[in-house]
Structure formats: C-alpha cells, structure tokens
Short mmCIF file of C-alpha atoms and ligand atoms in Angstrom, two decimals:
data_model
loop_
_atom_site.label_atom_id
_atom_site.label_comp_id
_atom_site.label_asym_id
_atom_site.label_seq_id
_atom_site.Cartn_x
_atom_site.Cartn_y
_atom_site.Cartn_z
CA UNK A 1 -0.28 0.08 -0.20
CA UNK A 2 1.27 3.77 -0.58
CA UNK A 3 2.68 5.14 2.01
CA UNK A 4 0.71 8.21 3.03
CA UNK A 5 1.13 10.90 5.53
CA UNK A 6 -0.62 13.93 7.07
CA UNK A 7 -1.01 17.32 4.71
CA UNK A 8 -0.80 19.33 7.68
CA UNK A 9 1.63 17.63 10.45
CA UNK A 10 3.27 15.20 7.60
CA UNK A 11 3.54 12.49 10.40
CA UNK A 12 3.16 9.71 7.67
CA UNK A 13 1.44 6.46 8.69
CA UNK A 14 2.78 3.88 9.71
CA UNK A 15 2.52 0.43 12.38
CA UNK A 16 3.75 2.92 15.45
CA UNK A 17 1.21 5.68 14.62
CA UNK A 18 -2.06 4.21 15.75
CA UNK A 19 -4.05 7.53 14.45
CA UNK A 20 -6.66 7.37 11.97
CA UNK A 21 -6.20 9.13 8.75
CA UNK A 22 -8.86 10.52 6.25
CA UNK A 23 -9.35 11.06 2.47
CA UNK A 24 -11.20 14.25 1.66
CA UNK A 25 -13.38 15.06 -1.58
CA UNK A 26 -11.07 17.33 -2.83
CA UNK A 27 -8.01 14.71 -2.49
CA UNK A 28 -6.20 15.64 0.52
CA UNK A 29 -4.87 13.61 3.57
CA UNK A 30 -5.26 14.44 6.94
CA UNK A 31 -4.51 12.47 10.54
CA UNK A 32 -7.54 12.71 13.11
CA UNK A 33 -5.65 15.31 14.94
CA UNK A 34 -5.55 17.60 12.28
CA UNK A 35 -8.84 17.47 10.92
CA UNK A 36 -10.30 20.49 9.22
CA UNK A 37 -13.66 22.03 10.91
CA UNK A 38 -14.65 23.82 7.72
CA UNK A 39 -12.86 23.88 4.90
CA UNK A 40 -9.91 22.15 3.96
CA UNK A 41 -6.18 23.73 4.88
CA UNK A 42 -4.82 23.31 1.31
CA UNK A 43 -7.37 23.91 -1.05
CA UNK A 44 -9.52 26.11 1.14
CA UNK A 45 -12.84 24.00 -0.60
CA UNK A 46 -15.61 22.35 2.17
CA UNK A 47 -13.97 19.72 3.74
CA UNK A 48 -15.70 15.90 3.62
CA UNK A 49 -13.59 12.97 3.87
CA UNK A 50 -13.57 8.92 4.59
CA UNK A 51 -11.54 7.28 6.85
CA UNK A 52 -8.54 5.24 5.12
CA UNK A 53 -8.78 1.44 6.31
CA UNK A 54 -9.39 -1.65 4.66
CA UNK A 55 -13.03 -1.08 4.68
CA UNK A 56 -12.73 2.01 2.22
CA UNK A 57 -14.44 1.51 -1.30
CA UNK A 58 -12.83 0.24 -4.23
CA UNK A 59 -13.20 3.75 -5.97
CA UNK A 60 -11.20 4.90 -2.97
CA UNK A 61 -8.75 2.45 -2.76
CA UNK A 62 -7.09 2.30 -6.30
CA UNK A 63 -5.62 5.69 -4.86
CA UNK A 64 -3.26 3.67 -2.29
CA UNK A 65 -2.41 1.08 -4.79
CA UNK A 66 0.91 0.26 -6.06
CA UNK A 67 0.99 1.99 -9.61
CA UNK A 68 2.86 -1.22 -10.85
CA UNK A 69 0.11 -3.74 -10.10
CA UNK A 70 -2.68 -0.88 -11.31
CA UNK A 71 -0.37 -0.81 -14.77
CA UNK A 72 -0.23 -4.92 -14.61
CA UNK A 73 -4.38 -5.06 -14.58
CA UNK A 74 -4.28 -1.92 -17.01
CA UNK A 75 -2.38 -4.14 -19.40
CA UNK A 76 -4.52 -7.44 -18.52
CA UNK A 77 -7.44 -5.09 -19.56
CA UNK A 78 -6.12 -3.95 -22.55
CA UNK A 79 -5.43 -7.20 -24.02
CA UNK A 80 -8.67 -8.46 -22.63
CA UNK A 81 -10.67 -5.88 -24.52
CA UNK A 82 -8.01 -6.38 -27.55
CA UNK A 83 -9.02 -10.22 -27.96
CA UNK A 84 -12.62 -9.87 -27.61
CA UNK A 85 -12.46 -7.00 -30.20
CA UNK A 86 -10.49 -9.39 -32.60
CA UNK A 87 -12.70 -12.04 -31.85
CA UNK A 88 -16.15 -9.50 -32.58
CA UNK A 89 -14.31 -8.50 -35.93
CA UNK A 90 -13.23 -12.14 -37.41
CA UNK A 91 -16.80 -12.62 -37.16
CA UNK A 92 -17.93 -10.06 -38.94
CA UNK A 93 -15.21 -10.68 -41.71
CA UNK A 94 -15.34 -14.27 -41.87
CA UNK A 95 -18.24 -16.12 -40.01
CA UNK A 96 -21.02 -14.02 -40.60
CA UNK A 97 -20.56 -13.71 -44.84
CA UNK A 98 -20.36 -17.61 -44.64
CA UNK A 99 -23.93 -17.72 -42.44
CA UNK A 100 -25.49 -15.32 -45.16
CA UNK A 101 -24.35 -17.10 -48.01
CA UNK A 102 -25.73 -20.22 -46.69
CA UNK A 103 -29.03 -18.42 -45.37
CA UNK A 104 -29.66 -17.48 -49.40
CA UNK A 105 -28.94 -20.63 -50.34
CA UNK A 106 -31.38 -22.10 -48.20
CA UNK A 107 -33.53 -19.20 -49.16
CA UNK A 108 -33.16 -19.98 -52.61
CA UNK A 109 -33.91 -23.38 -52.32
CA UNK A 110 -37.11 -22.67 -50.62
CA UNK A 111 -38.16 -20.53 -53.52
CA UNK A 112 -37.67 -23.34 -56.02
CA UNK A 113 -39.80 -25.40 -53.90
CA UNK A 114 -41.96 -23.01 -53.87
CA UNK A 115 -42.37 -22.09 -57.39
CA UNK A 116 -42.49 -26.29 -57.96
CA UNK A 117 -45.69 -26.53 -55.77
CA UNK A 118 -47.14 -23.60 -57.68
CA UNK A 119 -46.79 -25.37 -60.28
CA UNK A 120 -47.89 -28.35 -59.39
CA UNK A 121 -51.03 -27.06 -57.69
CA UNK A 122 -52.13 -25.53 -61.20
CA UNK A 123 -51.64 -28.73 -62.94
CA UNK A 124 -53.62 -30.68 -60.42
CA UNK A 125 -56.27 -27.57 -60.50
CA UNK A 126 -57.04 -27.97 -64.30
CA UNK A 127 -56.93 -32.07 -64.18
CA UNK A 128 -59.95 -31.53 -61.39
CA UNK A 129 -61.66 -29.55 -63.75
CA UNK A 130 -61.25 -31.93 -66.71
CA UNK A 131 -62.61 -34.51 -64.32
CA UNK A 132 -65.68 -32.50 -63.08
CA UNK A 133 -66.38 -31.98 -66.64
CA UNK A 134 -66.25 -35.85 -67.62
CA UNK A 135 -68.30 -36.58 -64.58
CA UNK A 136 -70.69 -33.81 -65.67
CA UNK A 137 -70.75 -35.48 -69.09
CA UNK A 138 -71.39 -39.49 -67.89
CA UNK A 139 -73.96 -37.86 -65.83
CA UNK A 140 -76.12 -36.70 -68.77
CA UNK A 141 -75.59 -39.58 -70.61
CA UNK A 142 -76.86 -41.65 -67.75
CA UNK A 143 -79.54 -39.64 -66.82
CA UNK A 144 -81.07 -39.25 -70.74
CA UNK A 145 -80.21 -43.48 -71.40
CA UNK A 146 -82.48 -44.07 -68.03
CA UNK A 147 -84.89 -41.50 -69.32
CA UNK A 148 -84.94 -43.43 -72.72
CA UNK A 149 -85.79 -46.83 -71.15
CA UNK A 150 -88.63 -45.49 -69.26
CA UNK A 151 -90.34 -44.36 -72.52
CA UNK A 152 -92.73 -46.38 -74.77
CA UNK A 153 -91.75 -48.24 -77.75
CA UNK A 154 -93.09 -46.31 -80.11
CA UNK A 155 -91.62 -42.99 -78.15
CA UNK A 156 -88.19 -44.59 -78.06
CA UNK A 157 -88.27 -45.13 -81.94
CA UNK A 158 -89.07 -41.19 -82.74
CA UNK A 159 -85.83 -40.54 -80.37
CA UNK A 160 -83.77 -42.87 -81.97
CA UNK A 161 -84.74 -41.29 -85.48
CA UNK A 162 -84.34 -37.69 -83.84
CA UNK A 163 -80.43 -39.06 -82.52
CA UNK A 164 -79.86 -40.68 -86.06
CA UNK A 165 -80.87 -37.08 -87.75
CA UNK A 166 -78.18 -35.28 -85.18
CA UNK A 167 -81.43 -33.19 -84.09
CA UNK A 168 -81.29 -34.06 -80.77
CA UNK A 169 -79.98 -32.59 -77.26
CA UNK A 170 -77.10 -35.43 -77.57
CA UNK A 171 -74.28 -34.30 -74.33
CA UNK A 172 -71.32 -32.94 -75.84
CA UNK A 173 -68.49 -35.71 -75.58
CA UNK A 174 -65.58 -34.36 -74.18
CA UNK A 175 -62.62 -34.24 -76.94
CA UNK A 176 -60.06 -36.64 -77.57
CA UNK A 177 -57.65 -34.41 -76.74
CA UNK A 178 -58.97 -33.15 -73.94
CA UNK A 179 -59.72 -36.81 -72.29
CA UNK A 180 -55.71 -37.71 -73.12
CA UNK A 181 -54.98 -34.62 -70.66
CA UNK A 182 -56.93 -36.64 -67.84
CA UNK A 183 -55.25 -38.61 -65.77
CA UNK A 184 -57.96 -41.12 -64.03
CA UNK A 185 -57.30 -41.62 -60.24
CA UNK A 186 -60.25 -41.26 -58.43
CA UNK A 187 -61.03 -45.25 -58.25
CA UNK A 188 -57.34 -46.03 -57.03
CA UNK A 189 -55.19 -42.88 -56.24
CA UNK A 190 -52.31 -44.83 -56.23
CA UNK A 191 -52.53 -46.30 -59.90
CA UNK A 192 -52.98 -43.56 -62.70
CA UNK A 193 -54.40 -44.59 -65.74
CA UNK A 194 -54.57 -42.42 -68.71
CA UNK A 195 -58.09 -42.26 -70.32
CA UNK A 196 -56.59 -41.82 -73.61
CA UNK A 197 -55.95 -45.84 -73.06
CA UNK A 198 -59.60 -46.06 -72.48
CA UNK A 199 -61.11 -43.29 -74.80
CA UNK A 200 -61.86 -45.94 -77.92
CA UNK A 201 -63.84 -48.49 -75.14
CA UNK A 202 -65.41 -45.17 -73.85
CA UNK A 203 -66.68 -44.11 -77.11
CA UNK A 204 -67.74 -47.55 -78.04
CA UNK A 205 -69.94 -47.14 -74.16
CA UNK A 206 -70.99 -43.41 -75.62
CA UNK A 207 -72.37 -45.38 -78.92
CA UNK A 208 -73.84 -47.91 -77.67
CA UNK A 209 -75.82 -45.56 -74.91
CA UNK A 210 -77.05 -43.53 -77.95
CA UNK A 211 -78.41 -46.97 -80.25
CA UNK A 212 -81.62 -48.37 -79.71
ZN1 ZN B 2 -1.70 16.00 11.29
ZN1 ZN B 3 -8.08 20.25 -0.15
#
C-alpha cells in the first residue's frame, strides 16, 4: 500500500502511528489530530472525508494501490478487450458472410420448392376441372339413358330417329385431346390410368348408349 502522510503535520501512517487518517473529496489527507473543522487547509474547499482503512470503497482504494500493480491490471484489461474486439471483427469478416451465403442458398432452395409446388397446384387444379367436366358428361348420359328406358316403344323409335338425324340434344362428348390430358385416379389414387388408353372403349360405350 502507498505510504501516505498527513498533509498538515506530515506524520506518516505506519505501524507505530495508530492515528486514523482521512481522505477528503478534494484529494487531501489529514490525520485525526489535524482534521479540518470547515474548509480544507490546502485548497480551502468544504471538507468532507472518509476513513482510510481496509473497509474503504474500491474507487477510493485505487488511489493507494501500487502503480506497478495498477499498470499490470491495465495491461490485462487492454489485452482482454483487444482480444474480444479481434474475435468480434473475425466473426463479422469471416463467419457472418458464410452464414449469410448459407442462408441465401437455403432461401433460394425454398423459393424453388415454392415455385414447384405452385406449378403442381396449377396442374392438379386443371386436372380436377377436366375430371369434373367428364363426370358431368357421364351423369347427363346416364340420365338420358334412364329416361329412354322409361319411355314407350314408339316414343323410343322417334327418339332414335331424332338421334340418327343429328337433331337431338345429345350431350357433348369431351374431345379426345381433353381426355388424353386427364389422368384417372378416382378409383385408386395409387394407380394412374390415362384415359387416352380408354378413349376407344369409352366412345364405344357412348355409341351404345345412344343406339336403340
Ligand atoms: Zn496531521
Ligand atoms: Zn483540499
């Protein structure tokens, strides 16, 4: 500890001197025998002081610390903060760009997946619309077939004549190109059957439906 002394009587604090010493706010030191009653003897400012002992605050104790020890502590502080700044700079210069590149790569992958899903959704929407048209056609065909079976024999003859002359309200058959685009998966979704393979048999059924 720094060897201090009273700034008025100049007696040093040592083992033999049991007097209390005080450290004022103005930075001057006085022994208990020379304590100012109002103003500091040296700088003439209002006197306010604390006892110099082992219980003094850390901010007060640093004034009595060995300058060599303080310098070594200062060196450790500088080394520590310099190392922390270097690590921080290394992260921003080397690590962060790599993380950004990885994030951008992942983002681009997600965009490609999103575009693929949009394309698949549009395709499936179109397929569903074509299936709906096909089912509506089949429903109309079955209804008309059922109606023909319920009519009298002479009525059916007239209907047959009308169909053969092309003046009936025969349901419009989906075109072959439309059917070829539609994949039937309503019966078993795990098996896709292209209607183009069934178009001939399908048209045969249609002809049979309208032939009396
Ligand atoms: Zn003194
Ligand atoms: Zn003073």
